[in-house]
Coordinates of C-alpha atoms and ligand atoms in Angstrom, one line a residue:
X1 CA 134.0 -19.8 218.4
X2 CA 136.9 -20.9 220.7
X3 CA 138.9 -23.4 218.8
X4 CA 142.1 -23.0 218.1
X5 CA 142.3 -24.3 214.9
X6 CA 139.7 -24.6 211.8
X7 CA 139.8 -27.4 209.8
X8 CA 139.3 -26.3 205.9
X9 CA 137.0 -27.0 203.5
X10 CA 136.3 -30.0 205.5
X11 CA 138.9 -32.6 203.6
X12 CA 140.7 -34.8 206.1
X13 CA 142.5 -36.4 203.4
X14 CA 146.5 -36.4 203.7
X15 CA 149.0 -39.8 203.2
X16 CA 150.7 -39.6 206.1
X17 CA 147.2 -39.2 208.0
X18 CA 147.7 -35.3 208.9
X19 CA 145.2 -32.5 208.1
X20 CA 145.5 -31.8 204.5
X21 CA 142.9 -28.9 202.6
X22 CA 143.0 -28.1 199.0
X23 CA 142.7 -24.6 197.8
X24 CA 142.8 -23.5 194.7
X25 CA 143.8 -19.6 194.0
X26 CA 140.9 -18.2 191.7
X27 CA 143.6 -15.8 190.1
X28 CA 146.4 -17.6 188.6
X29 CA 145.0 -21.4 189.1
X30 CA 148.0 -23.0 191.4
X31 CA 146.6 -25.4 193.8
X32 CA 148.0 -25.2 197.6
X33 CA 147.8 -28.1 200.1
X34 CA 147.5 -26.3 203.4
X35 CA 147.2 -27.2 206.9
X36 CA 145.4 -26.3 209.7
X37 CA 145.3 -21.7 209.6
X38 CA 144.6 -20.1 212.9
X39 CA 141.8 -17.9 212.9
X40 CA 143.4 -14.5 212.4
X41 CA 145.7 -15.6 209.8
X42 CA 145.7 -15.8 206.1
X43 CA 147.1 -17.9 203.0
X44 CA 148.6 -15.9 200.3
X45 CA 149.1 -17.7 196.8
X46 CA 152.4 -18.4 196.6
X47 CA 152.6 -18.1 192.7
X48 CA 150.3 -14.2 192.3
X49 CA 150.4 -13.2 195.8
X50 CA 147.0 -13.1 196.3
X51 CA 144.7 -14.2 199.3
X52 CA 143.5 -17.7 199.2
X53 CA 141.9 -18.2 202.2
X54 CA 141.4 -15.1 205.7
X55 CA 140.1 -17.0 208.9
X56 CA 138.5 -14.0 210.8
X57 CA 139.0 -14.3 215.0
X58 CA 135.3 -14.9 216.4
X59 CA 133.6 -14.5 212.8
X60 CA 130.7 -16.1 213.5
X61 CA 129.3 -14.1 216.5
X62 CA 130.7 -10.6 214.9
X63 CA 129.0 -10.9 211.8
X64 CA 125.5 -12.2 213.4
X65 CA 126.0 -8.7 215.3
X66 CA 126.8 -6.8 212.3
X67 CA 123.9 -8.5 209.3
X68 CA 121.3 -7.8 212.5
X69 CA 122.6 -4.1 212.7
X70 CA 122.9 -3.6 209.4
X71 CA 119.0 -5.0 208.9
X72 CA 118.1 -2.5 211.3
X73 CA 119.8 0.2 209.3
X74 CA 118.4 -0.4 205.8
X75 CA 114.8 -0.5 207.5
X76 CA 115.4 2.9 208.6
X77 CA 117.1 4.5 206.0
X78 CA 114.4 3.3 203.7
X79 CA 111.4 4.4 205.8
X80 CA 112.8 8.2 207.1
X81 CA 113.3 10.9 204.7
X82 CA 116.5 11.3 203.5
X83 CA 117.1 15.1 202.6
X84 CA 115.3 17.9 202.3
X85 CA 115.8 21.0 199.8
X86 CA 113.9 24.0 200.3
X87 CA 114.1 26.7 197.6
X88 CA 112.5 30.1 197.9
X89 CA 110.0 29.2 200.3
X90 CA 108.6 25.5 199.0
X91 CA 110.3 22.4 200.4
X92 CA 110.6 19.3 198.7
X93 CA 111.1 16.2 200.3
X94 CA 113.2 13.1 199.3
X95 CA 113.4 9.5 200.3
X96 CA 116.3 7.3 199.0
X97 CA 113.5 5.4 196.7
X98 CA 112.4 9.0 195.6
X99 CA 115.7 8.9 192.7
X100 CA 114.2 5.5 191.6
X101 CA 110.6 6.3 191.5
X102 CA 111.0 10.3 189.7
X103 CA 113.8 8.6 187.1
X104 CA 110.5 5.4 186.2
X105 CA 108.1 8.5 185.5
X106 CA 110.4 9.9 183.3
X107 CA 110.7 7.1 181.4
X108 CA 114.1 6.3 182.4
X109 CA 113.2 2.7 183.8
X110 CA 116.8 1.4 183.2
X111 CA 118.3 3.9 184.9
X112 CA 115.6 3.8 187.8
X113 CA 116.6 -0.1 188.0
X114 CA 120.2 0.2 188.2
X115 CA 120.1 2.8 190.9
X116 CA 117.1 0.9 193.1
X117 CA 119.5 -2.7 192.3
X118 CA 122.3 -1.3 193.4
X119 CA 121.6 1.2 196.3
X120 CA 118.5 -0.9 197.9
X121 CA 118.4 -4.2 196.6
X122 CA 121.9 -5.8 196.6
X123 CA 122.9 -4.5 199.9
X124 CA 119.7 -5.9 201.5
X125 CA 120.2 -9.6 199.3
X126 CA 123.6 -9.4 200.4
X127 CA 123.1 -9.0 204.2
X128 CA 120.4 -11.5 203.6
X129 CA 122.5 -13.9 202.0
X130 CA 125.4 -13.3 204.7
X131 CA 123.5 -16.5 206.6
X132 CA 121.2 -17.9 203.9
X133 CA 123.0 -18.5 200.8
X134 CA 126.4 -18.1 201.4
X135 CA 127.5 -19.2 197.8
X136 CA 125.6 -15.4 197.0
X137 CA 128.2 -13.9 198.5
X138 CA 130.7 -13.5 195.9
X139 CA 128.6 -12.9 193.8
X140 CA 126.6 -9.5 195.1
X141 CA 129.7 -8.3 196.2
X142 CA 130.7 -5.9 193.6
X143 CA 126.5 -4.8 193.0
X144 CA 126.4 -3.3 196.6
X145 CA 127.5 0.0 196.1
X146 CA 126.5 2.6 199.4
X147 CA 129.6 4.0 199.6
X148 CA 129.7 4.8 195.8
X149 CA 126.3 6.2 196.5
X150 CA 127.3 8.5 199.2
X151 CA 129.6 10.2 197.2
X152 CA 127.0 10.9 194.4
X153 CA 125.1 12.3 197.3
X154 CA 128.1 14.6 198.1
X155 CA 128.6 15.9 194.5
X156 CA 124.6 16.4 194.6
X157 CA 124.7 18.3 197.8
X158 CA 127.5 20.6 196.3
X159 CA 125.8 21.2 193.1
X160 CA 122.9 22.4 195.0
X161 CA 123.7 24.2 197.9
X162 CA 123.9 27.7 195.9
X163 CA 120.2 27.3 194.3
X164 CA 118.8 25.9 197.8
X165 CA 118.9 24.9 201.4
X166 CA 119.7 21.5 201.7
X167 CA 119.0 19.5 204.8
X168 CA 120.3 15.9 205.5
X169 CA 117.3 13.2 206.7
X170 CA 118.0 10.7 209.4
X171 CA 117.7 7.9 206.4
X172 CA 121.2 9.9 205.3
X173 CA 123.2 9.0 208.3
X174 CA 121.3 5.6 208.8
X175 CA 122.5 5.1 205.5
X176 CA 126.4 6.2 206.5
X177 CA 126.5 4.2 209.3
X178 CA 125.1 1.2 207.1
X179 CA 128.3 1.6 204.5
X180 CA 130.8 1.3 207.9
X181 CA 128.3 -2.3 208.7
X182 CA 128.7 -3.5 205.1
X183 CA 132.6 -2.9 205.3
X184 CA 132.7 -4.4 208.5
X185 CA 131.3 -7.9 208.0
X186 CA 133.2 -8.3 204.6
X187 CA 136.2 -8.0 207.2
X188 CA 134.8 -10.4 210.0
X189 CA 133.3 -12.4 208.0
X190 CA 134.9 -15.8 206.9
X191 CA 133.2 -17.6 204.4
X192 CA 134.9 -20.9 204.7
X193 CA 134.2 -20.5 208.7
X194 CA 130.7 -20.7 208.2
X195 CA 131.1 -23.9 206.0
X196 CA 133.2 -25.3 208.9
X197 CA 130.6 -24.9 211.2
X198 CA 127.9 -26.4 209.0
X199 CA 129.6 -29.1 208.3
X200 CA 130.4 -29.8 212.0
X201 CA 126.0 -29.8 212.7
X202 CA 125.6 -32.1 209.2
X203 CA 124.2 -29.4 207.4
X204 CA 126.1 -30.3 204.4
X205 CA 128.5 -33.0 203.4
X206 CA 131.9 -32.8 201.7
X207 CA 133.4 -35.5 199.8
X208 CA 137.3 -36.4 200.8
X209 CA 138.8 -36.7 197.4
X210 CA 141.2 -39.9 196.4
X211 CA 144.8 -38.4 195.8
X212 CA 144.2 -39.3 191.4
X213 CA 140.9 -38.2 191.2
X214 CA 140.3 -35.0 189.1
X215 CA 139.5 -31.6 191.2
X216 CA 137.3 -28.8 190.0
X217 CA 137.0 -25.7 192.0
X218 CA 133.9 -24.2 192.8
X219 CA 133.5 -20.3 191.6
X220 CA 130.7 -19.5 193.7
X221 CA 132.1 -21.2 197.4
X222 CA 135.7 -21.9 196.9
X223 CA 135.4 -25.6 197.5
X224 CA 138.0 -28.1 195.4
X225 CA 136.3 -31.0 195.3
X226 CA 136.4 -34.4 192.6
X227 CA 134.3 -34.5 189.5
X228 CA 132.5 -37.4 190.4
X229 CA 130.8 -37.3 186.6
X230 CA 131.3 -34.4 183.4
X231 CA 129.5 -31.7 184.4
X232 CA 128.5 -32.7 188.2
X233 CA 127.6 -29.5 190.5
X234 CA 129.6 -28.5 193.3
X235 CA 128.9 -31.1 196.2
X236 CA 128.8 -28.4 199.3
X237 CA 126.5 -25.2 197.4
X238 CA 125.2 -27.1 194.1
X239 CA 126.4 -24.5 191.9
X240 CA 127.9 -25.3 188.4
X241 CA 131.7 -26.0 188.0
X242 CA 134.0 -25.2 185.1
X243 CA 137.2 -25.7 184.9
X244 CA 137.8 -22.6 183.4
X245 CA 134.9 -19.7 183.2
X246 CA 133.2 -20.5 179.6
X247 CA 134.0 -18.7 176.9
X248 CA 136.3 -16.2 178.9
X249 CA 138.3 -14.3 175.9
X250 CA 134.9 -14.4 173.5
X251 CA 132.5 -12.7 176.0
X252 CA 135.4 -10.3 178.2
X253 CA 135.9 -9.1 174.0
X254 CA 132.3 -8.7 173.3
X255 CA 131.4 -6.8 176.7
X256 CA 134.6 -4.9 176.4
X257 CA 133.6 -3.9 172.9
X258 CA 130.4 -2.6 173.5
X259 CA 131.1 -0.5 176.3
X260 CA 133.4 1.5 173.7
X261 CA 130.4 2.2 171.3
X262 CA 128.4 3.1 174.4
X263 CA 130.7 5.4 175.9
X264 CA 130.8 7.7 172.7
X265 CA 126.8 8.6 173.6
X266 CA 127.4 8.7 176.6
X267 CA 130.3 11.6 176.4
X268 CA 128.5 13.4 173.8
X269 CA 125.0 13.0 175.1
X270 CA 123.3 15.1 178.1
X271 CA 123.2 13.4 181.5
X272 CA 120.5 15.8 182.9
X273 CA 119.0 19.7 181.9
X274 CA 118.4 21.6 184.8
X275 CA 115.5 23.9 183.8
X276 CA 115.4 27.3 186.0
X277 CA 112.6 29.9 185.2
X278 CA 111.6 28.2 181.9
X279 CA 115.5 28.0 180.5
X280 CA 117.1 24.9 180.3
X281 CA 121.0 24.0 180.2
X282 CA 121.7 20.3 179.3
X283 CA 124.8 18.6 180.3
X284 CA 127.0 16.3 179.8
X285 CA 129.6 14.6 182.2
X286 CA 132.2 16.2 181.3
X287 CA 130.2 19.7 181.0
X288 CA 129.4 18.9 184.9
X289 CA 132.9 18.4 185.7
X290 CA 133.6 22.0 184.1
X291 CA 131.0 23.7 185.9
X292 CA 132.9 21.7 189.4
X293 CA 135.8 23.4 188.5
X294 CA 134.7 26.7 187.6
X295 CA 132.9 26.9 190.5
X296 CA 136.1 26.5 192.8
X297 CA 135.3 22.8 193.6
X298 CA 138.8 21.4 192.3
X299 CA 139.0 18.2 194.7
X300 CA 135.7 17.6 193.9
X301 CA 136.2 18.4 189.4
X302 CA 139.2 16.1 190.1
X303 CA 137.2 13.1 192.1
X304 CA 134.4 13.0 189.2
X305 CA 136.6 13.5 185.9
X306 CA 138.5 10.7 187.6
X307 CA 135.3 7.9 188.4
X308 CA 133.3 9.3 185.0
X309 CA 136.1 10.2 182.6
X310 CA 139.4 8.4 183.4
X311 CA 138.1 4.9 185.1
X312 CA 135.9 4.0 182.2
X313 CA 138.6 4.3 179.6
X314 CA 141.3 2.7 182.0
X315 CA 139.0 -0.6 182.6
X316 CA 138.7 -0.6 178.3
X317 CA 142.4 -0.6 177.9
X318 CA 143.2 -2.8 181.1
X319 CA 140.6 -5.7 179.2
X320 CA 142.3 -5.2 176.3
X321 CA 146.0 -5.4 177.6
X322 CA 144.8 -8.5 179.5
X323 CA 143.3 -10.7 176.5
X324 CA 145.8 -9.6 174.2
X325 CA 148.6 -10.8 176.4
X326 CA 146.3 -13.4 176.9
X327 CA 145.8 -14.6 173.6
X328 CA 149.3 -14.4 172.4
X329 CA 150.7 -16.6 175.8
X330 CA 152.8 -14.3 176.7
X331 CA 154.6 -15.1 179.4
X332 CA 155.2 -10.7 180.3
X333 CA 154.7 -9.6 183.8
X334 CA 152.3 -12.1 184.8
X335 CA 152.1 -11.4 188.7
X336 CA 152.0 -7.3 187.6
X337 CA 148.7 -8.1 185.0
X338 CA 147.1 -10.5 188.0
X339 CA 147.5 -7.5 190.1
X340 CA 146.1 -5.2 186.8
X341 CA 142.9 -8.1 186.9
X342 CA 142.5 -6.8 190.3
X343 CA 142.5 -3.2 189.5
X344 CA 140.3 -3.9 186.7
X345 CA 137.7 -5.4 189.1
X346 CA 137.5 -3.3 192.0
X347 CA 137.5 0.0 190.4
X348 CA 134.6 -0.1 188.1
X349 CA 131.9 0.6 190.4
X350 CA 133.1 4.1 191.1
X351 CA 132.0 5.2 188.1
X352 CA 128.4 5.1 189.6
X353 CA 128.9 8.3 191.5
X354 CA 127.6 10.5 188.4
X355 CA 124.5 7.8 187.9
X356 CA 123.8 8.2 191.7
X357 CA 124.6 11.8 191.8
X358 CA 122.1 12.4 188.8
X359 CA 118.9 9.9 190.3
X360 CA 119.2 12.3 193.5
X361 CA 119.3 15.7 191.5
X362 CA 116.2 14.3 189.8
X363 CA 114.5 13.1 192.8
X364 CA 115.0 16.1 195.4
X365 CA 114.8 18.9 192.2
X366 CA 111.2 19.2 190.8
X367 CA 109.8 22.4 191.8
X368 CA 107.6 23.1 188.4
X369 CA 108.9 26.4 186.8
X370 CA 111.1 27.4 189.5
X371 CA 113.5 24.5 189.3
X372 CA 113.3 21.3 187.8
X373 CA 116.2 19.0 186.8
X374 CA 115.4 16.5 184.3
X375 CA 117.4 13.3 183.6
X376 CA 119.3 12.9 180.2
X377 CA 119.6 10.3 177.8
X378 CA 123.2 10.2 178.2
X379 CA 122.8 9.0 181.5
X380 CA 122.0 5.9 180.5
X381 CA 124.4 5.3 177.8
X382 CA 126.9 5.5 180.5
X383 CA 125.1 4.0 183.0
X384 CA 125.2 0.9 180.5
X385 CA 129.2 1.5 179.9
X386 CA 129.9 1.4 183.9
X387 CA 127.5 -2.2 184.1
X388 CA 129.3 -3.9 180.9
X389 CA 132.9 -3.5 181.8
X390 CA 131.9 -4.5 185.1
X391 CA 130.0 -7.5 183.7
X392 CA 133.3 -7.9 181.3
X393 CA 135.6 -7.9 183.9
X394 CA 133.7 -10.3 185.9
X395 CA 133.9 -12.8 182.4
X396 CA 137.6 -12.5 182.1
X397 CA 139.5 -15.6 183.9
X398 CA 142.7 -14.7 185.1
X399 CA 143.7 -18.2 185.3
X400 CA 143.9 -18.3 181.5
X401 CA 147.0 -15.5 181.5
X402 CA 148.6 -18.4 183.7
X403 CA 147.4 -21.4 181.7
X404 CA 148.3 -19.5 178.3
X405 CA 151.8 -18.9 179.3
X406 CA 152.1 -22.4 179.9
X407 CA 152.1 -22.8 183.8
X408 CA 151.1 -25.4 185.4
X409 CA 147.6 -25.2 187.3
Ligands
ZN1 ZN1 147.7 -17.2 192.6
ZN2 ZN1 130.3 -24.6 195.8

């Protein structure tokens, strides 16, 4: 792309007749009219600070490059083997499905779901999507977790590189270089210039709103647009609109709720046994972190009581802080909690690195009576506690802090 300038959202409408775009900041509601951005610049929220609208330089071209690469890359990390552990004298081979597949013949289908969701399928929807279904975007962003789950495959390697030799698979590295790709595009990739440039070849149409019609914005592309009647879908991606997300508070309280009942089996519960010679010795997430420690692995005891132990309960209180203060309009700190929203968000998907770190132990380790590590029912109580807070934080609307303190949208 070599213009200078990308028009927004497509809306040509201003009242002195210049270039006018709405945009409407999904964390604290205020609506900006903004001009024409140069691609390499960004809009901040003027209200929360955060970023309404990034127009990547040449996004088009580098993220074709990058979605091709990275197809390439999660063809071959799925078809070469991904490490090998060899342990006196019989080698065992593992492919990054092999987790998945040993976790479903234990009988630990949800757990053999999450970890095939969120290590095969999401990255590969979402580099699918990247040209296809752009409003997915958003959406599968948080669910695509590679580089959560090549730090479970660290912890793994370092719990077994006393009991074995451990060599790394060409679907290992293929698998590396695809977690730089994925970072990559979400950085040259600008949604709203893809929008731009199907609007310019008629793909879709944008209606220019009428300066007293009512504006709704779109949660799944961004677009402000009018309500032509109650309930209308968004007129760009056809996705539902609300105002505000439904039942925000209610759900964010129920999720929030139940990932504190969970996350009492999933402390006191075994994550995995690791049964050498005919003894077995269950344990539990916190028991793993121990045996880090003990074994001189400090950074490492740190990293994991930090993803499994600390992030969990931190995401629980954040939620709680956040619809308390919501409920009772206080008007406290509001940039500081939109930032704490944020926090809330982004961090939850770290506490996969046990889950991940656990489907490869059980994958690579089944060597009958010599070693065979077995996957615990613990696992997936906490599996569960990672997916609601992230499900609950995804409820919570942010706006609502704003609206509740009695700002104006
Ligand atoms: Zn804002
Ligand atoms: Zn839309």
């Amino acid at each position: 792309m070599s213009s200078s300038t990308i028009p927004l959202n497509g809306h040509d409408y201003d009242a002195t007749g210049g270039f006018t775009s709405i945009l409407e900041c999904d964390e604290c509601g205020l609506r900006h009219g903004i001009g024409h951005l140069a691609p390499g610049s960004s809009a901040l929220c003027q209200r929360c600070g955060s970023t309404l609208l990034r127009i990547p330089v040449d996004s088009l071209d580098r993220s074709l490059a990058l979605v091709v690469g990275g197809l390439i890359l999660i063809v071959i990390a799925n078809t070469m083997p991904f490490m090998s552990l060899k342990i006196q004298g019989r080698l065992q081979e593992a492919d990054l499905i092999t987790g998945a597949i040993a976790l479903l013949r234990q009988g630990m289908w949800p757990l053999a779901a999450v970890v095939a969701a969120t290590t095969v399928v999401a990255p590969l929807l979402k580099l699918g999507a990247t040209f296809y279904v752009l409003a997915g975007l958003e959406i599968l962003r948080p669910w695509a977790m590679i580089e959560v789950y090549l730090l479970g495959v660290f912890v793994a390697y370092v719990k077994l590189v006393d009991l074995a030799t451990i060599e790394i698979g060409v679907a290992f590295y293929a698998l590396a270089a695809l977690m730089l790709v994925m970072v990559a595009i979400d950085i040259v990739l600008g949604p709203e210039v893809v929008w731009a440039a199907m609007e310019r070849r008629g793909l879709v149409t944008v209606p220019t709103p009428a300066p007293e019609e009512t504006l709704l914005r779109c949660e799944a592309c961004s677009l402000v647009a009018p309500v032509v009647r109650h309930g209308s879908p968004c007129p760009r991606c056809g996705a539902h609109r609300h105002f505000r997300k439904p039942d925000s508070i209610m759900r964010t309280w129920a999720l929030m709720l139940t990932a504190v009942v969970l996350y009492i089996p999933a402390n006191a519960y075994p994550v995995m046994t690791v049964i050498s010679f005919g003894s077995g010795s269950p344990d539990t997430i916190l028991s793993g972190v121990k045996e880090l420690a003990l074994a001189g692995m400090w950074p490492l005891a740190l990293l994991v009581f930090f993803a499994s132990i600390t992030v969990p309960v931190l995401k629980i209180v954040g939620l709680a802080i956040l619809l308390i203060t919501t409920q009772r309009g206080s008007h406290w700190r509001l940039r500081d909690r939109t930032v704490l929203y944020r926090i809330v968000e982004s961090v939850g998907r770290w506490s996969m690195i046990d889950v991940f770190m656990i489907s490869i132990l059980v994958g690579l380790v089944r060597l009958g009576a010599i070693a065979t590590i077995e996957p615990g029912i613990g696992a997936i109580a906490f599996a569960a506690v990672v997916i609601t807070t992230m499900i609950a934080a995804t409820c919570f609307d942010p706006r609502l802090m704003w609206d509740a303190a009695g700002e104006q949208p």
